[in-house]
Amino acid sequence: MENFTVYNPTRLHFGGNIINNLGTTVKQYGKRVLLVYGKGSVKKYGYYDHVVSQLQESGLEIFEYSGIKPNPIIEDVEKATIIGKQNNVEVIVALGGGSVIDSAKIISLGIASNENPWDFMTWKLTPQKAIPLVTVLTLAATGTEMNAAAVVQNHSTGQKVGYVNPLMFPKDSFLDPSFTVTVPKNYTSYGIVDLIAHSLEAFFGQGEPSVIDQITIDIIKDAIQFGPLLMDDLTNVELRAKIMLDATLALNGLTSYGKKSGDWGVHGLGHELSLLFDTPHGASLSIVYPAWLKLQKNRIPKRIIKLGKGLFGVDTVDETIEKLMAFFMKIGSPVSLNEIGLSDDSRSSILEQFKKNNVSGMHHNLNEVDHKKLVNFMLFQ
Ligand code: NZQ
Ligand code: ZN
C-alpha cells in the first residue's frame, strides 16, 4: 500500500426533495449569487424554476450565466467570470452536469482574482482564493460534485486540460436523483461508462490495497448490474439513485485511498478525441478503454485478470476485455472510432494530437509506438 493523505470538505445532500434546503445553504455564503447553467435542459424540465424559487425564497439576488456547452470551453468561463465580477457576486450555484460544474469551479477562481483563469489551469499562476461554490447536479457521471477537479477545453491552444486544486471543492452539492430522470439515453449511457472508467483509472493506478480493489470492483459491479436496467427504464428514480451514488463514489477520492495516483492515461487519450471531434466524454472512454486494455494485455495480465475475475468471473485477459466491450455495447456506447463516424483518414490527426500533448498515463507510460497501436485498436476493434 502507498502512503496517502485524504481531504474532502464537500457536504453532500442526497435524495428526494433535498433541494428544499438549497436557499438556506447558499445564504450562509453570501446574498449575491451567480447561477450558472447549460444550454437549456434545466429550463425545459423545470429544474431551473425549482432552484430559482428556492434562492428567491431565501431573499438572494440572482445573476446568471447560461450556455455552457458539453465539453466546456474557456471562453464561457471568461465571460461568466466578467459577469460575476461586475455584479460582485459572493457565491456561485452551478446547476447542471459535469460541464457546468467544472466551468463553475474555474469561474470561482476567476472571480476571486484579477487574473485570466486559463493561467491557473495551465499552472502559469497559482490561485490563492475561490468564491464558494454550491452545485445542483443533473447528470450522474463525472464525480465533479464531490471532487476538486475541473476539465475545460481551449481550442486556441489545442488543449483539454484537467486541473485539480482543493480550492475548487464544492462547499455543498445537492443530488436529487429525480433531477436526472430526463437525461437522454445516450448521455445516461456515457455517464455509466464514465463512472466505470473512473473506477478503472483508480484500479490501474499505482498502489493495490486489497480493500480498495474490492470497493472499486463493487462500484463497477453495481453499475454493470443496474446500468442496463436503467437504460430500459430511464425514469426509474431508484435506479437513477443507484447510478448517481456509484458515480460520486467512483471519483470522490475513495477509490484512490492507499494509492500514489490513478493512471488517467485513458482519460488523457479520450480528452484528445473530445478536443478534436467534440466526442462526448463517456463515448470517448468506451472507445479508448478496450484499446488500452489490449495494449496492456502482456504488460499487466495479472491485474487485468483480477479485474475480470471480480467483475465477470472470467480467468483470462481476452475474456475480460470482451466482456467489458460487450457491456459498453449493450448500453449503447461506442467501442470504435468507426461508430462515431471516423475512418482511417483521421489516423494522422489523432496521432499528431496525442504526440503534441504527450499523452501518457501517470502509472503506465505511453510512447509514440503505443499511440499507434492504440489508434489501430480503436479503429478496428
Ligand atoms: O446543456 P444542457 O442543455 O444542460 O444539456 C446537457 C448536455 O447536453 C444534458 N443534460 C444534463 N443534465 C440533464 C441533461 N439533459 C436532460 N436532463 C438533465 N437532467 O446532458 C448533456 C451533457 O452534459 P455534460 O455536463 O457535458 O455531461 P457530463 O456530466 O458527462 O460532463 C462531461 C464533462 O465533464 C468532464 C468531461 O471531460 C466533460 O468535459 N469531466 C470532469 C471530471 C471532473 N471534474 O472530475 C472528471 C471526468 O473524467 C470528466 O473528464
Ligand atoms: Zn471521466
Coordinates of C-alpha atoms and ligand atoms in Angstrom, one line a residue:
M1 CA 0.0 0.0 0.0
E2 CA 1.2 3.5 -0.8
N3 CA 1.2 6.4 1.6
F4 CA -1.7 8.7 1.2
T5 CA -3.5 11.8 2.5
V6 CA -7.3 12.2 2.5
Y7 CA -9.2 15.5 2.3
N8 CA -12.7 16.1 1.2
P9 CA -14.7 19.0 2.6
T10 CA -17.7 18.8 0.3
R11 CA -21.1 18.4 2.2
L12 CA -23.2 16.1 0.1
H13 CA -27.0 16.3 0.3
F14 CA -28.6 13.3 -1.4
G15 CA -32.2 12.3 -2.0
G16 CA -35.7 13.3 -3.0
N17 CA -36.7 16.9 -2.2
I18 CA -33.2 17.5 -0.8
I19 CA -33.1 20.8 -2.7
N20 CA -35.6 22.3 -0.3
N21 CA -32.5 23.2 1.8
L22 CA -30.8 24.9 -1.1
G23 CA -31.7 28.6 -0.3
T24 CA -30.7 28.4 3.4
T25 CA -27.5 26.6 2.5
V26 CA -26.5 29.2 -0.2
K27 CA -27.4 32.1 2.0
Q28 CA -24.7 31.3 4.5
Y29 CA -22.1 32.1 1.8
G30 CA -23.5 35.4 0.6
K31 CA -26.5 37.2 -0.8
R32 CA -25.4 37.8 -4.4
V33 CA -25.5 34.6 -6.4
L34 CA -24.2 33.8 -9.9
L35 CA -26.4 31.0 -11.2
V36 CA -24.5 29.0 -13.9
Y37 CA -26.2 26.5 -16.2
G38 CA -26.0 24.9 -19.7
K39 CA -27.9 25.1 -23.0
G40 CA -31.4 24.9 -21.8
S41 CA -32.3 21.4 -20.4
V42 CA -32.7 22.8 -16.9
K43 CA -35.3 25.3 -18.1
K44 CA -37.1 22.8 -20.3
Y45 CA -37.5 20.3 -17.4
G46 CA -38.3 22.7 -14.6
Y47 CA -35.1 22.3 -12.5
Y48 CA -34.3 26.0 -13.1
D49 CA -37.6 27.2 -11.8
H50 CA -37.2 24.9 -8.8
V51 CA -33.8 26.3 -8.0
V52 CA -34.6 29.9 -8.6
S53 CA -37.7 29.8 -6.3
Q54 CA -35.5 28.3 -3.6
L55 CA -33.0 31.0 -3.9
Q56 CA -35.6 33.7 -4.1
E57 CA -37.4 32.4 -1.0
S58 CA -34.2 33.0 0.9
G59 CA -34.1 36.6 -0.3
L60 CA -31.0 36.0 -2.5
E61 CA -30.2 38.2 -5.5
I62 CA -29.6 36.2 -8.7
F63 CA -27.3 36.9 -11.6
E64 CA -27.0 34.4 -14.4
Y65 CA -24.6 32.9 -16.9
S66 CA -26.1 30.3 -19.3
G67 CA -25.0 28.4 -22.4
I68 CA -22.2 26.3 -21.1
K69 CA -21.7 23.6 -23.7
P70 CA -20.8 19.9 -23.2
N71 CA -17.0 19.6 -23.4
P72 CA -16.9 23.2 -21.9
I73 CA -14.7 25.9 -23.4
I74 CA -12.6 28.6 -21.7
E75 CA -14.4 31.4 -23.5
D76 CA -17.6 30.7 -21.5
V77 CA -15.5 30.6 -18.2
E78 CA -14.0 34.0 -19.1
K79 CA -17.4 35.6 -19.9
A80 CA -19.0 34.3 -16.8
T81 CA -16.1 35.5 -14.7
I82 CA -16.6 39.0 -16.0
I83 CA -20.3 38.9 -15.2
G84 CA -19.6 37.6 -11.7
K85 CA -17.1 40.4 -11.1
Q86 CA -19.2 43.2 -12.5
N87 CA -22.0 42.2 -10.1
N88 CA -19.8 41.5 -7.1
V89 CA -21.3 38.0 -6.7
E90 CA -20.3 36.3 -3.5
V91 CA -21.3 32.7 -4.2
I92 CA -21.9 30.5 -7.3
V93 CA -24.7 28.0 -7.8
A94 CA -23.9 25.6 -10.6
L95 CA -27.0 23.8 -12.0
G96 CA -26.1 21.0 -14.4
G97 CA -23.8 18.2 -15.3
G98 CA -20.0 18.0 -15.3
S99 CA -19.5 20.6 -17.9
V100 CA -21.5 23.3 -16.0
I101 CA -19.9 22.4 -12.6
D102 CA -16.4 22.2 -14.0
S103 CA -16.8 25.6 -15.6
A104 CA -18.2 27.0 -12.3
K105 CA -15.1 25.8 -10.4
I106 CA -12.8 27.7 -12.7
I107 CA -15.2 30.7 -12.6
S108 CA -15.0 30.6 -8.8
L109 CA -11.2 31.1 -9.1
G110 CA -11.5 33.8 -11.7
I111 CA -14.0 35.9 -9.7
A112 CA -11.7 35.7 -6.6
S113 CA -8.7 37.1 -8.6
N114 CA -7.7 39.6 -11.2
E115 CA -6.0 37.0 -13.4
N116 CA -7.0 35.1 -16.5
P117 CA -8.4 31.8 -15.2
W118 CA -6.7 29.8 -18.0
D119 CA -3.4 30.8 -16.4
F120 CA -4.4 28.8 -13.3
M121 CA -5.4 25.8 -15.4
T122 CA -2.0 25.7 -17.1
W123 CA -0.1 26.2 -13.9
K124 CA 1.3 29.6 -15.0
L125 CA -0.2 31.2 -11.9
T126 CA -1.3 29.7 -8.6
P127 CA -4.7 30.8 -7.4
Q128 CA -5.0 32.0 -3.8
K129 CA -8.7 32.1 -3.3
A130 CA -12.0 30.9 -4.7
I131 CA -15.5 32.2 -4.0
P132 CA -17.8 29.5 -2.6
L133 CA -19.5 27.0 -5.0
V134 CA -22.7 25.1 -4.4
T135 CA -23.8 22.6 -7.0
V136 CA -27.1 21.1 -8.0
L137 CA -26.2 18.0 -10.1
T138 CA -28.5 17.0 -13.0
L139 CA -26.4 14.2 -14.6
A140 CA -24.6 11.3 -12.9
A141 CA -21.2 10.7 -14.4
T142 CA -18.2 12.8 -13.6
G143 CA -18.0 12.9 -9.7
T144 CA -17.2 16.6 -10.0
E145 CA -19.9 17.2 -7.4
M146 CA -17.5 15.9 -4.7
N147 CA -14.0 16.4 -6.0
A148 CA -11.6 19.3 -6.7
A149 CA -11.1 18.7 -10.4
A150 CA -12.3 20.6 -13.5
V151 CA -11.8 19.9 -17.2
V152 CA -12.0 22.7 -19.7
Q153 CA -11.1 23.0 -23.4
N154 CA -9.1 25.7 -25.1
H155 CA -9.3 25.5 -28.9
S156 CA -6.8 28.3 -29.4
T157 CA -4.1 26.3 -27.7
G158 CA -5.4 22.9 -28.7
Q159 CA -5.8 21.6 -25.2
K160 CA -8.4 19.9 -23.0
V161 CA -6.9 20.4 -19.5
G162 CA -7.8 18.7 -16.3
Y163 CA -6.9 20.9 -13.3
V164 CA -7.1 19.9 -9.7
N165 CA -7.0 22.4 -6.8
P166 CA -8.5 21.9 -3.3
L167 CA -9.9 25.4 -3.5
M168 CA -12.4 24.0 -6.0
F169 CA -14.1 21.5 -3.8
P170 CA -17.8 22.5 -3.9
K171 CA -18.9 23.6 -0.4
D172 CA -22.2 21.8 -0.8
S173 CA -23.6 19.5 -3.5
F174 CA -27.3 18.7 -3.9
L175 CA -28.0 15.4 -5.6
D176 CA -31.7 14.6 -6.1
P177 CA -31.9 11.6 -8.4
S178 CA -35.2 12.8 -9.8
F179 CA -33.3 15.7 -11.4
T180 CA -31.6 13.1 -13.6
V181 CA -34.7 11.2 -15.0
T182 CA -34.7 13.4 -18.1
V183 CA -31.1 12.7 -19.1
P184 CA -31.4 11.3 -22.6
K185 CA -30.5 7.7 -23.3
N186 CA -27.1 8.4 -24.9
Y187 CA -25.8 10.6 -22.0
T188 CA -27.2 8.2 -19.5
S189 CA -25.1 5.5 -21.1
Y190 CA -22.0 7.8 -21.3
G191 CA -22.4 8.6 -17.6
I192 CA -22.3 4.9 -16.7
V193 CA -19.2 4.4 -18.9
D194 CA -17.6 7.4 -17.2
L195 CA -18.1 6.2 -13.7
I196 CA -16.8 2.8 -14.7
A197 CA -13.8 4.4 -16.3
H198 CA -13.0 6.4 -13.1
S199 CA -13.1 3.2 -11.2
L200 CA -10.7 1.6 -13.7
E201 CA -8.3 4.6 -13.7
A202 CA -8.0 4.1 -9.9
F203 CA -7.8 0.3 -10.2
F204 CA -4.9 0.6 -12.7
G205 CA -3.1 3.3 -10.7
Q206 CA -0.1 2.9 -8.5
G207 CA -0.8 1.0 -5.3
E208 CA -3.0 -2.0 -4.9
P209 CA -4.7 -2.0 -1.5
S210 CA -6.9 -5.1 -1.4
V211 CA -9.9 -3.4 0.3
I212 CA -9.9 -0.6 -2.2
D213 CA -9.7 -3.1 -5.0
Q214 CA -12.8 -4.8 -3.7
I215 CA -14.7 -1.5 -3.2
T216 CA -13.7 -0.4 -6.7
I217 CA -14.8 -3.6 -8.3
D218 CA -18.1 -3.4 -6.3
I219 CA -18.8 0.1 -7.6
I220 CA -18.3 -1.2 -11.2
K221 CA -20.4 -4.3 -10.5
D222 CA -23.3 -2.1 -9.2
A223 CA -23.1 -0.1 -12.4
I224 CA -23.0 -3.3 -14.6
Q225 CA -25.9 -4.8 -12.7
F226 CA -28.2 -1.7 -12.6
G227 CA -27.0 0.3 -15.6
P228 CA -28.8 -1.9 -18.2
L229 CA -32.0 -1.9 -16.2
L230 CA -31.8 1.9 -16.1
M231 CA -31.3 2.0 -19.9
D232 CA -34.7 0.3 -20.3
D233 CA -36.4 2.4 -17.6
L234 CA -35.0 5.9 -17.8
T235 CA -37.5 7.5 -15.4
N236 CA -36.9 5.0 -12.6
V237 CA -35.8 7.2 -9.7
E238 CA -34.5 4.3 -7.6
L239 CA -32.2 3.1 -10.5
R240 CA -31.1 6.7 -11.1
A241 CA -30.2 7.0 -7.4
K242 CA -28.0 3.8 -7.6
I243 CA -26.1 5.1 -10.6
M244 CA -25.8 8.6 -9.1
L245 CA -24.2 7.2 -5.9
D246 CA -21.9 4.9 -7.9
A247 CA -20.7 7.9 -9.9
T248 CA -20.0 10.0 -6.8
L249 CA -18.1 7.2 -5.1
A250 CA -16.1 6.4 -8.2
L251 CA -14.4 9.8 -8.1
N252 CA -14.7 11.4 -4.7
G253 CA -11.3 10.1 -3.6
L254 CA -12.4 6.8 -2.0
T255 CA -11.1 4.7 -4.9
S256 CA -7.7 6.3 -4.5
Y257 CA -7.0 5.5 -0.9
G258 CA -3.8 3.6 -0.5
K259 CA -2.6 4.7 -3.9
K260 CA 0.0 7.1 -5.1
S261 CA -2.2 8.0 -8.0
G262 CA -4.7 6.7 -10.5
D263 CA -3.4 6.1 -14.0
W264 CA -5.5 8.5 -16.1
G265 CA -3.9 7.6 -19.4
V266 CA -7.3 6.6 -20.9
H267 CA -8.8 9.9 -19.9
G268 CA -5.9 11.7 -21.4
L269 CA -6.4 9.9 -24.7
G270 CA -10.2 10.4 -24.5
H271 CA -9.8 14.1 -23.9
E272 CA -7.8 14.4 -27.1
L273 CA -10.7 12.8 -29.1
S274 CA -13.2 15.2 -27.4
L275 CA -11.0 18.1 -28.4
L276 CA -10.6 17.0 -32.0
F277 CA -14.1 15.7 -32.7
D278 CA -16.3 17.0 -29.8
T279 CA -16.9 13.4 -28.8
P280 CA -18.9 13.2 -25.6
H281 CA -16.6 12.4 -22.7
G282 CA -18.1 8.9 -21.9
A283 CA -18.2 7.9 -25.5
S284 CA -14.5 8.7 -25.9
L285 CA -13.8 6.4 -22.9
S286 CA -15.8 3.4 -24.2
I287 CA -13.7 3.6 -27.3
V288 CA -10.3 4.0 -25.6
Y289 CA -10.6 1.6 -22.7
P290 CA -10.8 -1.7 -24.6
A291 CA -7.9 -0.5 -26.8
W292 CA -5.8 0.4 -23.7
L293 CA -6.5 -2.9 -22.2
K294 CA -5.4 -4.7 -25.4
L295 CA -2.2 -2.7 -25.3
Q296 CA -1.6 -3.6 -21.7
K297 CA -2.5 -7.3 -22.3
N298 CA 1.0 -8.7 -21.9
R299 CA 2.3 -5.9 -19.6
I300 CA -0.1 -6.3 -16.7
P301 CA -2.0 -9.6 -17.2
K302 CA -2.4 -10.4 -13.5
R303 CA -4.0 -7.1 -12.8
I304 CA -6.4 -7.3 -15.7
I305 CA -7.4 -10.9 -14.7
K306 CA -8.0 -9.8 -11.1
L307 CA -10.5 -7.3 -12.6
G308 CA -12.1 -9.9 -14.9
K309 CA -12.5 -12.4 -12.1
G310 CA -14.0 -9.8 -9.8
L311 CA -16.4 -8.4 -12.4
F312 CA -17.3 -11.3 -14.6
G313 CA -15.9 -14.4 -13.1
V314 CA -13.6 -15.0 -16.0
D315 CA -10.0 -16.2 -16.0
T316 CA -8.3 -14.6 -19.0
V317 CA -7.3 -11.1 -20.2
D318 CA -9.1 -11.7 -23.5
E319 CA -12.4 -12.6 -21.8
T320 CA -12.1 -9.6 -19.5
I321 CA -11.8 -7.2 -22.4
E322 CA -14.5 -9.0 -24.4
K323 CA -16.9 -8.8 -21.5
L324 CA -16.2 -5.1 -20.9
M325 CA -16.7 -4.3 -24.5
A326 CA -19.9 -6.2 -24.7
F327 CA -21.2 -4.3 -21.7
F328 CA -20.4 -0.9 -23.3
M329 CA -22.1 -2.1 -26.5
K330 CA -25.1 -3.4 -24.5
I331 CA -25.7 0.1 -23.0
G332 CA -25.2 1.7 -26.4
S333 CA -21.9 3.4 -26.0
P334 CA -19.5 3.2 -29.0
V335 CA -16.4 1.0 -28.8
S336 CA -14.7 2.0 -32.1
L337 CA -13.9 5.2 -33.9
N338 CA -15.9 3.9 -36.8
E339 CA -19.0 4.1 -34.8
I340 CA -18.6 7.8 -34.3
G341 CA -18.2 8.3 -38.0
L342 CA -14.4 8.3 -38.2
S343 CA -12.2 6.3 -40.6
D344 CA -8.6 5.7 -41.3
D345 CA -8.4 9.2 -42.7
S346 CA -8.5 10.5 -39.1
R347 CA -5.5 8.4 -38.0
S348 CA -2.8 11.0 -38.6
S349 CA -4.6 13.9 -37.0
I350 CA -5.3 11.8 -33.9
L351 CA -1.7 10.7 -33.7
E352 CA -0.4 14.2 -34.1
Q353 CA -2.7 15.4 -31.3
F354 CA -1.5 12.6 -29.0
K355 CA 2.1 13.5 -29.7
K356 CA 1.6 17.2 -29.4
N357 CA 0.2 16.9 -25.9
N358 CA 2.5 14.0 -25.0
V359 CA -0.4 11.9 -23.8
S360 CA 0.5 9.3 -21.2
G361 CA -0.6 7.7 -18.0
M362 CA 0.6 8.6 -14.5
H363 CA 1.5 5.0 -13.8
H364 CA 1.6 3.2 -17.2
N365 CA 3.6 5.4 -19.6
L366 CA 2.6 5.6 -23.2
N367 CA 5.0 6.4 -26.1
E368 CA 4.5 7.1 -29.8
V369 CA 4.6 3.4 -30.7
D370 CA 1.9 2.8 -28.1
H371 CA -0.1 5.6 -29.6
K372 CA 0.0 4.0 -33.0
K373 CA -1.1 0.6 -31.6
L374 CA -3.9 2.3 -29.6
V375 CA -5.3 4.1 -32.7
N376 CA -5.2 0.8 -34.6
F377 CA -7.2 -0.9 -31.9
M378 CA -9.6 2.0 -31.7
L379 CA -10.2 1.9 -35.4
F380 CA -10.7 -1.8 -35.9
Q381 CA -11.8 -3.3 -32.6
Ligands
NZQ1 O1 -26.5 21.9 -21.8 P1 -27.8 21.3 -21.3 O2 -29.0 21.8 -22.0 O3 -27.9 21.4 -19.8 O4 -27.8 19.7 -21.6 C1 -26.8 18.8 -21.1 C2 -25.8 18.4 -22.1 O5 -26.3 18.4 -23.4 C3 -27.6 17.5 -20.9 N1 -28.2 17.3 -19.5 C4 -27.6 17.5 -18.3 N2 -28.4 17.2 -17.3 C5 -29.6 16.9 -17.9 C6 -29.4 17.0 -19.3 N3 -30.4 16.7 -20.2 C7 -31.6 16.4 -19.7 N4 -31.9 16.3 -18.4 C8 -30.9 16.5 -17.5 N5 -31.1 16.4 -16.2 O6 -26.5 16.5 -21.0 C9 -25.6 16.9 -21.9 C10 -24.2 16.6 -21.3 O7 -23.9 17.4 -20.2 P2 -22.4 17.4 -19.6 O8 -22.4 18.3 -18.4 O9 -21.4 17.8 -20.7 O10 -22.1 15.9 -19.2 P3 -21.2 15.3 -18.1 O11 -21.8 15.4 -16.8 O12 -20.9 13.9 -18.6 O13 -19.8 16.2 -18.1 C11 -18.8 16.0 -19.1 C12 -17.7 16.9 -18.8 O14 -17.0 16.6 -17.5 C13 -15.6 16.4 -17.7 C14 -15.6 15.8 -19.1 O15 -14.3 15.9 -19.6 C15 -16.6 16.7 -19.8 O16 -16.0 17.9 -20.2 N6 -15.1 15.6 -16.6 C16 -14.9 16.1 -15.4 C17 -14.4 15.4 -14.3 C18 -14.2 16.0 -13.0 N7 -14.4 17.3 -12.9 O17 -13.8 15.4 -12.1 C19 -13.9 14.1 -14.5 C20 -14.4 13.4 -15.7 O18 -13.5 12.4 -16.0 C21 -14.5 14.3 -16.9 O19 -13.3 14.5 -17.5
ZN2 ZN -14.3 10.8 -16.8

